[in-house]
XYZ file of C-alpha atoms in Angstrom:
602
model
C 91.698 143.119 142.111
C 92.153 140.599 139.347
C 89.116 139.855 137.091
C 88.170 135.935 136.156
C 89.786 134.701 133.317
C 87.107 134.577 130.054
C 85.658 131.138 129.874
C 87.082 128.783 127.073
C 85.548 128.244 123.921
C 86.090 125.439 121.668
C 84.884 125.117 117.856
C 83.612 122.083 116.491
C 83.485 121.691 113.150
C 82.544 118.603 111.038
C 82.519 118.880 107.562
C 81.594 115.119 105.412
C 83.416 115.642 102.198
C 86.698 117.866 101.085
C 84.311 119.170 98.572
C 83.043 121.899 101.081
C 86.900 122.385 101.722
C 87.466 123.330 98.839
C 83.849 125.700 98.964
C 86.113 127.311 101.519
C 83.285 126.143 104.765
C 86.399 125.006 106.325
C 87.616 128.936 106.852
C 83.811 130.588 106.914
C 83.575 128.479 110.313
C 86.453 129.038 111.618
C 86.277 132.595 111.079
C 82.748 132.490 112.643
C 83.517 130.857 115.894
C 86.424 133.625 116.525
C 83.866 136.248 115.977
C 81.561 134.774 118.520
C 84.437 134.550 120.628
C 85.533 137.920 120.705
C 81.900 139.085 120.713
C 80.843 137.331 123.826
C 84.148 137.882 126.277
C 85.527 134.406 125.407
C 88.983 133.098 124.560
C 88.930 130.764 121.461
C 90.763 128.019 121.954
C 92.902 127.822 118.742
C 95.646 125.132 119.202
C 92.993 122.279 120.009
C 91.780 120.782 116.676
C 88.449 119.446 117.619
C 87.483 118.584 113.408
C 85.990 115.754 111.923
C 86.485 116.234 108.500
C 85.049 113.476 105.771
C 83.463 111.703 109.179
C 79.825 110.885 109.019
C 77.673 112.089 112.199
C 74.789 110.309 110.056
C 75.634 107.050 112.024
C 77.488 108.414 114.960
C 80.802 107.793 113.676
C 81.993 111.390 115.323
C 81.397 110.435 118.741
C 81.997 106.797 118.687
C 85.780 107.416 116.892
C 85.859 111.009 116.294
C 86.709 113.554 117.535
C 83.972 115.136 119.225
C 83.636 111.522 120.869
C 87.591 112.780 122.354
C 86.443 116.157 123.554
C 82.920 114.288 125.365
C 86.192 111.928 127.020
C 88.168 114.832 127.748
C 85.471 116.337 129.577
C 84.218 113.890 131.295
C 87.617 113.384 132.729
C 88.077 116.888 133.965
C 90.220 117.804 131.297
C 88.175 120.521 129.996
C 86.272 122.790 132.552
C 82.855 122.798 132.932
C 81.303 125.827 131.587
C 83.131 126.294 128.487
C 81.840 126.600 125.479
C 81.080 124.227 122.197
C 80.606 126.332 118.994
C 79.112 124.960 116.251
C 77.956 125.807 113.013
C 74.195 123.974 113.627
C 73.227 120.829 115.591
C 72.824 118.955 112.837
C 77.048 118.509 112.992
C 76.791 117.426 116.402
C 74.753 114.156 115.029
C 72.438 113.346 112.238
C 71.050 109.785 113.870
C 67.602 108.512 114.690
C 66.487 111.693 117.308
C 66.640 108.738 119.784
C 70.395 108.416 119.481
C 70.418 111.810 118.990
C 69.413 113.584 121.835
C 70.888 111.406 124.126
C 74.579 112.731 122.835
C 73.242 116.534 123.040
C 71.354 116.312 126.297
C 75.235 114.485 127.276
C 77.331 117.367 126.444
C 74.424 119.950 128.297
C 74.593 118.084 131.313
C 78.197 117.898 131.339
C 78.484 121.364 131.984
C 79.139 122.580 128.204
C 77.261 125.445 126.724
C 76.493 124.847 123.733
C 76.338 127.465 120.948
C 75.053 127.119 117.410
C 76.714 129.707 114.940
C 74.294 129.951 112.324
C 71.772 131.693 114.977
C 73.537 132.463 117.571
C 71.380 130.838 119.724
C 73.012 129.876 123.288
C 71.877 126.388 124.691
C 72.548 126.628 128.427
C 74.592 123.956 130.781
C 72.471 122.571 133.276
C 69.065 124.101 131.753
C 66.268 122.482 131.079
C 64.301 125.410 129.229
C 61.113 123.939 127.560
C 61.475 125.600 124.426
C 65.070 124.750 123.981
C 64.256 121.214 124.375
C 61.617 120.876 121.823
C 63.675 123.281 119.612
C 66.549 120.720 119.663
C 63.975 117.636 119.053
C 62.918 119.268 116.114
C 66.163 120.489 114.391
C 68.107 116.447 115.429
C 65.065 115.207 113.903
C 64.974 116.484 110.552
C 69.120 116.651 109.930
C 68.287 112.756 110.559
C 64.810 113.091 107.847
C 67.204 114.922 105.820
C 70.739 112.421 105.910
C 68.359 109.741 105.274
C 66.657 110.936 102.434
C 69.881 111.876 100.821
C 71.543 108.741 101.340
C 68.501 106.592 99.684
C 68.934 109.298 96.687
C 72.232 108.707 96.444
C 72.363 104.778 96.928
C 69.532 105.139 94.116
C 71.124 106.978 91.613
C 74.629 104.686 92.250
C 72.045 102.290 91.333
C 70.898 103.295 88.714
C 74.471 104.340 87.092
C 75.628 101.031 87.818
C 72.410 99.428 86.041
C 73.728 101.626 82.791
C 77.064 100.609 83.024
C 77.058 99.456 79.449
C 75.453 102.110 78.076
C 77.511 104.999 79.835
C 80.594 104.485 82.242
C 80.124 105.426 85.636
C 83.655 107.132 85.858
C 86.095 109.121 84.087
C 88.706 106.913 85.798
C 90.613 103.877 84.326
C 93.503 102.128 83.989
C 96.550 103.401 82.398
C 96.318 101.041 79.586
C 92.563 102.410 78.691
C 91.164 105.729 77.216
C 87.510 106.621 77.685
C 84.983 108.183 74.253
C 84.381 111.457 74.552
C 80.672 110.202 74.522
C 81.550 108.000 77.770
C 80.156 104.859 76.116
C 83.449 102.670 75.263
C 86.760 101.997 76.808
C 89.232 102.137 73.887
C 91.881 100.236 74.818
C 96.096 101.774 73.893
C 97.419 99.024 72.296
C 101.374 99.528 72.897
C 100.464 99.665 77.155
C 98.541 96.536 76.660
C 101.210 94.860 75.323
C 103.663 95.782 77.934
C 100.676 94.514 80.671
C 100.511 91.449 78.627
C 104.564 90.975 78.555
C 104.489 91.777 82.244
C 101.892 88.739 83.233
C 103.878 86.345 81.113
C 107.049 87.056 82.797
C 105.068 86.417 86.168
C 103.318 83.222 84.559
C 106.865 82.065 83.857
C 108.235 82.444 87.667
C 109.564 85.856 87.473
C 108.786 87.717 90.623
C 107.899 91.581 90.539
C 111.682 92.714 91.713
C 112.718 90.731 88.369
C 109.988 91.903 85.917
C 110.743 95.620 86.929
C 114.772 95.406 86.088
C 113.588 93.413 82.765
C 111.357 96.296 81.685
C 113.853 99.033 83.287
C 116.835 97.053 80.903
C 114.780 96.899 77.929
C 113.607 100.897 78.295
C 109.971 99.888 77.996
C 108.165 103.407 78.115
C 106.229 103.778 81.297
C 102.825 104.643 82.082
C 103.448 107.622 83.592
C 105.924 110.534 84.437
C 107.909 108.382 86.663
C 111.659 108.281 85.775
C 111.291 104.206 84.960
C 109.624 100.934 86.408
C 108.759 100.826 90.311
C 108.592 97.068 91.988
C 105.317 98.554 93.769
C 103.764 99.422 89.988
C 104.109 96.359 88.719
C 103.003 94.192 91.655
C 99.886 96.254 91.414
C 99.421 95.569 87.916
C 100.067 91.907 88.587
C 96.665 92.125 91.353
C 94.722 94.976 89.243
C 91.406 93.035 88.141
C 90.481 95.386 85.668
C 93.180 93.342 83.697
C 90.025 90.899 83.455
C 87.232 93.272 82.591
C 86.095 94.145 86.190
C 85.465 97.916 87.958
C 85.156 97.176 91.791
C 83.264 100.438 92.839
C 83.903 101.697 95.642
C 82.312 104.287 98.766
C 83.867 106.241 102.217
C 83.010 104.497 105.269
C 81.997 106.333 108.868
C 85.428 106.702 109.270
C 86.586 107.950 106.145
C 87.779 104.824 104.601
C 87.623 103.840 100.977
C 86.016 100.646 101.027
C 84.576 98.463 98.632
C 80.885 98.582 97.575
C 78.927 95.588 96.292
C 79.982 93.287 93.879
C 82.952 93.923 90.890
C 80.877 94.591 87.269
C 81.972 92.503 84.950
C 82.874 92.780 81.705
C 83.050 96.805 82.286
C 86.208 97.506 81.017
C 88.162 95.468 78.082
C 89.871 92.450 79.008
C 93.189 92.287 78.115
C 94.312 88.909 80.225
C 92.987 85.437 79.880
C 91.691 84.509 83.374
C 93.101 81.252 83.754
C 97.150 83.218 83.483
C 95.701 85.690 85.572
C 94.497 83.323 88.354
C 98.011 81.076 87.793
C 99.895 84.121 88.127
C 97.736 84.834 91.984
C 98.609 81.320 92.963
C 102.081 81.608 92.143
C 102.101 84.793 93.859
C 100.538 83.935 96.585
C 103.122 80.461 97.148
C 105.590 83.278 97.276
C 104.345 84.774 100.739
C 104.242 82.019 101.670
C 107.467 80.133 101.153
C 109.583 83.257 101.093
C 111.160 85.034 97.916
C 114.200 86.507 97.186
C 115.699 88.686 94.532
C 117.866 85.731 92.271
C 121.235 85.839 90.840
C 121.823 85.924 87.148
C 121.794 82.613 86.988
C 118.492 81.420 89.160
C 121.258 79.279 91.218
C 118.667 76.934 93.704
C 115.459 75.576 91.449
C 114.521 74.337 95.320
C 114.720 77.197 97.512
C 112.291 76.501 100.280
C 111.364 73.488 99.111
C 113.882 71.072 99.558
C 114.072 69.697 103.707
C 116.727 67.655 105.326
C 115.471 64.144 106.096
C 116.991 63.933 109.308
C 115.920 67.381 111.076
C 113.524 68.828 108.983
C 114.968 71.795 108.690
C 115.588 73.671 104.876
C 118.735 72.611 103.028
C 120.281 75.415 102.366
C 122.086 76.819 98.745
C 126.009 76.964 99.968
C 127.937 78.844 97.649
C 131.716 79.132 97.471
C 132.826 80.399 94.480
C 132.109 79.261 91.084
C 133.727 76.318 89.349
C 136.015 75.074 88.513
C 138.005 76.285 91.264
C 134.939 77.511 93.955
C 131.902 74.907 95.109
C 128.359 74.906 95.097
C 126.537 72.395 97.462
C 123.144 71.980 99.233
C 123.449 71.260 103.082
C 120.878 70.979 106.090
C 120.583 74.662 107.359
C 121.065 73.613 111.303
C 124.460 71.486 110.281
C 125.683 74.628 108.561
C 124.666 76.360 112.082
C 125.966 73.572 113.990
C 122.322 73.080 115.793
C 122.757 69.531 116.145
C 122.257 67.955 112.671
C 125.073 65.888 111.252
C 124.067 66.559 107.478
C 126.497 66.080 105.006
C 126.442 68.382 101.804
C 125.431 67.577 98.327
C 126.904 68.879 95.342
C 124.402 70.905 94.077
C 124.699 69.824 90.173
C 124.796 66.553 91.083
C 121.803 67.053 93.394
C 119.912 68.849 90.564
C 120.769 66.222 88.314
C 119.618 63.525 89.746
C 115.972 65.299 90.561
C 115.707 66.189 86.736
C 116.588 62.957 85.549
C 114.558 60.723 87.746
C 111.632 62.672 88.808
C 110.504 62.447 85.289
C 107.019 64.195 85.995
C 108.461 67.604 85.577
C 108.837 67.166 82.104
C 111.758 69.051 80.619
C 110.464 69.237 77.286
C 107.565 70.562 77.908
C 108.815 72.853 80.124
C 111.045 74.590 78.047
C 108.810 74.507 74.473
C 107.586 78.056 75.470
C 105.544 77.131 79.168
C 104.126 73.763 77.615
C 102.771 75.103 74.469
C 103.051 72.055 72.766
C 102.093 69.502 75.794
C 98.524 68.544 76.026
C 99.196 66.977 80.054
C 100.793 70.698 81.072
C 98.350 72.708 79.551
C 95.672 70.317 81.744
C 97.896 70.604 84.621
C 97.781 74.752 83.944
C 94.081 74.799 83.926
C 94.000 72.984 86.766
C 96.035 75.287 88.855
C 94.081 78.172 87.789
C 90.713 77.063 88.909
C 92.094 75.652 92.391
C 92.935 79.250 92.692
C 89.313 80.457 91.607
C 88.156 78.367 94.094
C 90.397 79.643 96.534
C 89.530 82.914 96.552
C 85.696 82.038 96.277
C 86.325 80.391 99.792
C 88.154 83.299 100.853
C 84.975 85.324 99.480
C 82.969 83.075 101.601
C 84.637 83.794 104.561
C 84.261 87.455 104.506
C 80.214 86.603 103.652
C 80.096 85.133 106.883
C 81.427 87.884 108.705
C 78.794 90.107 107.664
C 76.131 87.852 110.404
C 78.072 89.738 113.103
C 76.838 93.152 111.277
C 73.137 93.813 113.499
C 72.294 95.506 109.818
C 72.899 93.066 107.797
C 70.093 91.101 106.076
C 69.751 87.485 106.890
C 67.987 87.427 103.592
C 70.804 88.828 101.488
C 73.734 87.135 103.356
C 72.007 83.625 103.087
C 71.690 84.681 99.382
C 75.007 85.539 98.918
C 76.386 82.290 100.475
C 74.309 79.595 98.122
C 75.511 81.917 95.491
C 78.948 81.162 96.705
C 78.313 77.909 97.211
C 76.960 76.945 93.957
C 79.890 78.552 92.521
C 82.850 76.625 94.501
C 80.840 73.121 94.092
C 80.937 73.879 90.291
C 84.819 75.012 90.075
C 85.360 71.697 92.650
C 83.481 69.318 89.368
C 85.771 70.709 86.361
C 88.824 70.051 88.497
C 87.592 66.684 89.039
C 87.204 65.971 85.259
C 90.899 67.934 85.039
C 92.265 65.140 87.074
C 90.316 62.425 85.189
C 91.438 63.636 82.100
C 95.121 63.573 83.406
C 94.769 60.096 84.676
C 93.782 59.129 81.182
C 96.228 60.725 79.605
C 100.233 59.753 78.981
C 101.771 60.079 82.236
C 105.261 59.942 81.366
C 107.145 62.189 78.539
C 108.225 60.245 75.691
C 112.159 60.746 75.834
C 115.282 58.954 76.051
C 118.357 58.867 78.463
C 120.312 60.907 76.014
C 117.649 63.368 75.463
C 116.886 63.846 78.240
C 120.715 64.329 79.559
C 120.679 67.155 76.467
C 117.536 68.906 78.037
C 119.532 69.047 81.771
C 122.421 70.630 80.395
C 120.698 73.014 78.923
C 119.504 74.206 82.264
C 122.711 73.781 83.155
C 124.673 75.778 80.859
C 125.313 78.943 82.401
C 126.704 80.655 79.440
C 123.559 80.941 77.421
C 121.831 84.530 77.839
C 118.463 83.287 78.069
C 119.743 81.065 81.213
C 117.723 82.776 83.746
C 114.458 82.650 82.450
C 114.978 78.843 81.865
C 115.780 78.354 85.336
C 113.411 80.712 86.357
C 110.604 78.742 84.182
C 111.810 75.400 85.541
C 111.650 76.326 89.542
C 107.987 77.858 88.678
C 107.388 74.735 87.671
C 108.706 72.958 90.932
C 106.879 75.221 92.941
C 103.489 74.191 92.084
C 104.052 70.281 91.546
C 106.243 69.561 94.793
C 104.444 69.022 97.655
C 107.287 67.625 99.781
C 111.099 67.472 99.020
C 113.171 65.406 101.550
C 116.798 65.107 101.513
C 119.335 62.308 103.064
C 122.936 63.804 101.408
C 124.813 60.878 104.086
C 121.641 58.120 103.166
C 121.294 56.264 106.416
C 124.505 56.794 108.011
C 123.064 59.307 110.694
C 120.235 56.879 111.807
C 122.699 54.135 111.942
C 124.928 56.673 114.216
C 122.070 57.135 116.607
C 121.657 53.160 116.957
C 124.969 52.852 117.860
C 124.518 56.197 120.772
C 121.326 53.949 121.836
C 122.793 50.406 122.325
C 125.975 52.650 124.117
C 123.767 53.916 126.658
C 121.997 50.569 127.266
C 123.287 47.724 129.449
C 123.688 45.492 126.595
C 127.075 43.058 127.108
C 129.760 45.333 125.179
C 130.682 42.108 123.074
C 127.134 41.569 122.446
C 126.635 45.080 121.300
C 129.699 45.118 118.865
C 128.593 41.990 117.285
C 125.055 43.734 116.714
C 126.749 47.011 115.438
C 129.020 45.141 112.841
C 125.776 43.051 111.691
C 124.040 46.548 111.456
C 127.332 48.020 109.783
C 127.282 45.016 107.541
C 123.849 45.253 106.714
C 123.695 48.656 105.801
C 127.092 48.637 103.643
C 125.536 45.551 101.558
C 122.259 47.231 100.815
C 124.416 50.294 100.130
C 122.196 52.695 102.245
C 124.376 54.888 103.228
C 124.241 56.134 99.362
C 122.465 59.605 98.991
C 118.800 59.502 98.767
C 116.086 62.080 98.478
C 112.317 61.194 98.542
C 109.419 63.636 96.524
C 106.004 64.010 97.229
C 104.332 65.524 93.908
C 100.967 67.566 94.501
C 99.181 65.014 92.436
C 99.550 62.120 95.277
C 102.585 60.419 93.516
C 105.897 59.941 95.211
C 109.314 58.659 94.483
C 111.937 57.192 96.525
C 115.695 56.994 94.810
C 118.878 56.046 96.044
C 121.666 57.524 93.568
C 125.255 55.688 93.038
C 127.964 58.553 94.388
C 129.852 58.694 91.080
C 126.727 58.866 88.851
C 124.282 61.401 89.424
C 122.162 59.441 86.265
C 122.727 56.151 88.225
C 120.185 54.705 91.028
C 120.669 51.692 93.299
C 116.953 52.570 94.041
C 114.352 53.883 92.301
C 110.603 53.456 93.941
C 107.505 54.736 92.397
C 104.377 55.242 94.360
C 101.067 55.554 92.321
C 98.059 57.867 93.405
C 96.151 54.402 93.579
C 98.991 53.143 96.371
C 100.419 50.714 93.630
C 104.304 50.392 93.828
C 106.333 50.113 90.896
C 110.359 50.618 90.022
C 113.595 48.648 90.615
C 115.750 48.103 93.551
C 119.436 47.010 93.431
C 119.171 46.266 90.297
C 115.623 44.153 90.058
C 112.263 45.057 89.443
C 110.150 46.030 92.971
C 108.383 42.904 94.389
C 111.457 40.493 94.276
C 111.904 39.140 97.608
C 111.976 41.670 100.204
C 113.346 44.269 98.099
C 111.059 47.144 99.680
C 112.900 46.531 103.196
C 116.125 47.549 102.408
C 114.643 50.374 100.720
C 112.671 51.647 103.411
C 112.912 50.076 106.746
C 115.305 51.507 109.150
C 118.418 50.160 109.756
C 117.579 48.673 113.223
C 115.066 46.434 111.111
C 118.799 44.061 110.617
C 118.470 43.345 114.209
């Protein structure tokens, strides 16, 4: 006669920190709950991890995500048998809540038909059993791990305290960045002065347009030592660099959630390490950054070939003109074109020779300022360094509202202090409104100041072929300084490369699919045709919206990318200014032919 198979056994083991791994608990319990096993007729089951290591039973983490919250589940579904057995090294790693939360989970796995075993006495807790002595034996234990976790975590959040109050007089960590070294004495952050430098070059580069993939082959070319044992510059190194705020001063502490998870905890200390970045680069270098997720970037040819990428749109679709490249001249072409006529999605976009194109832009949008521009990042220009400051506190105040965001998601936290989180928003508050008034005064100062560069034609021809001249060995970081620049003024490019010829196309489909007398409808097509020929509209156009509220609207001559039949300037205050046809704006009519559609010859 066959005997019954020994009931199963399962160890539980919950450790909070890899320090005890490494005090070798990890193996002391496992070897304990096989001696048990082979004690007490049972077979150990050994291929079923049932571990929570690093998770906190303090708040319940283990059952509500870990795994002893899987075997309760498993159990409960019939998976595992009733009457095997749980062995643990105490009951305080089965929880360490409030004894009201507690018991609950302990009286759950007894009444589930799991004996329960704790290792450290061997004492057997029985399924089913309700023995008096147990009970108040298992009240009293529960209750003091929770007494206990408590206590420790208010000495610990204390003493944090306490080493964060000190922070100036003795660092709380051995750990820094690569660019620091820490006293022997742990008072001062000494900083390395060649690793500096190379942080510094690296934020420049990104202040100047350069993108991570670009900075990392500059340093790899140049054999700039790195910071570590790595065989050169990684892209992923330098992009965290580029975000590291301990470039600015700050140490962002940080603690292990429930769930293991390094998290931040409480707010950065400032002025904690050396700061080796001004602020305003560092926050112009986030924005910049941050326009890059969002428009798309891409690794650029040795030349920087499209200043506009993703931000020039065809006028008549919408969609992105797009950088067509075939060949290089004299022999090859290089053209912008609507991306859905190159895909033959229903746009009938003509292409734009892409010097020409870029040309034009440069000359007449005169806002960008060239000179400045290339005098070392507007050194030497009073408006761009206004404009630079300006940019870098709309970013401050960007991430405060992003900070303020995540302060409100802390109401849905049942332990979070109204107190502290209504705090914490005036705080934020106060901050943004104060950011919002100096970039008010920014833009008064700006409005005050000389809008336009002082430079003529012929200088400013010189300055565009300089851009242009793709022999020079500094030619990408010209480019690359240039389309920064673009980025952050341009806050809508439209393109017409055929002017109005589309729109007049579609008139002509309309009145074709009307009832209109056919004689009747070539006589208004040829007036239309007319019309549009004598204003010369069918002449390439683009329109720019600039970030500060201005706009321009200019028609360029075919054989003269210098040359305008239009050229409309719209103020932030609404007031319209420029020439049209060759007279000043506000002669006649002027504005119609400029802007109306052609249907308006009707």
């Amino acid at each position: 006669m066959n005997s019954a198979p020994n009931p199963l056994a399962y160890s539980y083991i919950r450790m909070s920190t890899d320090i005890q791994l490494k005090g070798d608990s990890l193996r002391r319990q496992q070897q304990s709950s096989k001696a048990y096993a082979d004690q007490n007729g049972l077979e150990l089951v050994e291929d079923f991890k049932l571990e929570d290591i690093g998770v906190s039973a303090f708040k319940g983490a283990n059952v509500s995500s870990g795994a002893l919250g899987k075997f309760l589940a498993l159990v409960k579904g019939g998976e595992i048998a009733r009457g095997s057995y749980l062995l643990v090294e105490s009951l305080d790693r089965i929880s360490r809540q409030q004894v009201l939360d507690s018991i609950p989970v302990f009286f759950d796995i007894i009444k589930s038909g799991i004996n329960v075993v704790t290792l450290a006495d061997a004492h057997l807790y029985r399924a089913g059993e309700t023995n008096f002595a147990d009970i108040m034996y298992s009240v009293m234990i529960l209750g003091r791990a929770y007494e206990e976790s408590k206590t420790k975590s208010m000495r610990v959040g204390e003493a944090w305290r306490n080493k964060r109050n000190k922070a100036s007089e003795k660092k709380l960590t051995k750990v820094a960045p690569a660019w620091l070294t820490l006293r022997e004495d742990r008072s001062v952050f000494d900083i390395i002065k060649e690793r500096a430098d190379v942080v510094q070059q690296i934020f420049d580069f990104a202040d100047a347009g350069h993108g991570s993939f670009v900075i990392t082959r500059r340093l790899n070319q140049s054999d700039v030592p790195t910071f570590t044992k790595s065989d050169g510059w990684h892209e992923s190194y330098v992009t965290k660099i580029l975000n590291n705020r301990a470039v600015l001063g700050e140490f962002q502490p940080h603690r292990y959630d429930e769930l293991g998870e390094r998290i931040a905890s409480g707010d950065p200390i400032r002025s904690y390490f050396p700061r080796i970045v001004d602020e305003d680069q560092f926050l112009r270098v986030q924005a910049a950054r941050r326009r890059r997720l969002v428009e798309g970037a891409g690794r650029k040819g040795p030349e920087y070939r499209n200043l506009f990428s993703k931000i020039a749109k065809c006028d008549y679709c919408g969609a992105p003109m797009r950088f067509v490249h075939k060949g290089r001249p004299p022999k090859g072409t290089q053209a912008l074109k609507c991306t859905n006529a190159v895909r033959n999605l229903g746009c009938e976009s003509v292409s734009w020779k892409y010097s020409d194109f870029e040309t034009s832009f440069l000359y007449f949008v005169k806002e960008v300022d060239l000179t400045a521009i290339l005098q070392a990042a507007a050194q030497d220009s009073g408006q761009a360094m206004l404009q630079q400051r300006m940019a870098a506190l709309e970013e401050k105040v960007h991430q405060l509202q992003v900070k303020r965001e995540r302060i409100f998601e802390m109401l849905d936290d049942p332990g979070s202090s109204t107190t502290f989180i209504k705090g914490k928003l005036e705080e934020c508050e106060s901050e943004i409104s104060k950011e919002q008034q100096q970039i008010e005064q920014l833009q008064g100062q700006l409005l005050a100041s000389q809008p336009m560069p002082s430079i003529t034609a012929l200088e400013l021809k010189s300055l565009i072929d300089a851009i242009q001249d793709m022999t020079a060995s500094d030619i990408f970081d010209r480019r690359a300084v240039v389309a920064n620049r673009l980025r952050s003024m341009i806050r809508s490019l439209r393109v017409a490369s055929d002017g109005s010829q589309p729109k007049a196309k579609r008139i002509e489909h309309f009145l074709s699919s009307t009832g209109v007398d056919p004689e009747e409808r070539r006589r208004l097509l040829d007036q239309i045709q007319w019309s549009n020929e004598h204003a010369q509209r069918f002449q390439r156009t683009f329109s720019v919206v600039l970030a500060d509220g201005i706009s321009r609207h200019v028609v360029v001559k075919s054989d003269d990318p210098t040359d305008f039949i239009a050229e409309v300037l719209v103020g932030k205050d609404g007031a319209i200014s420029g020439s049209d046809r060759g007279m000043p704006i506000g002669w006649s009519d002027g504005l119609d032919d400029v802007f109306d559609e052609p249907a308006s010859a009707q």
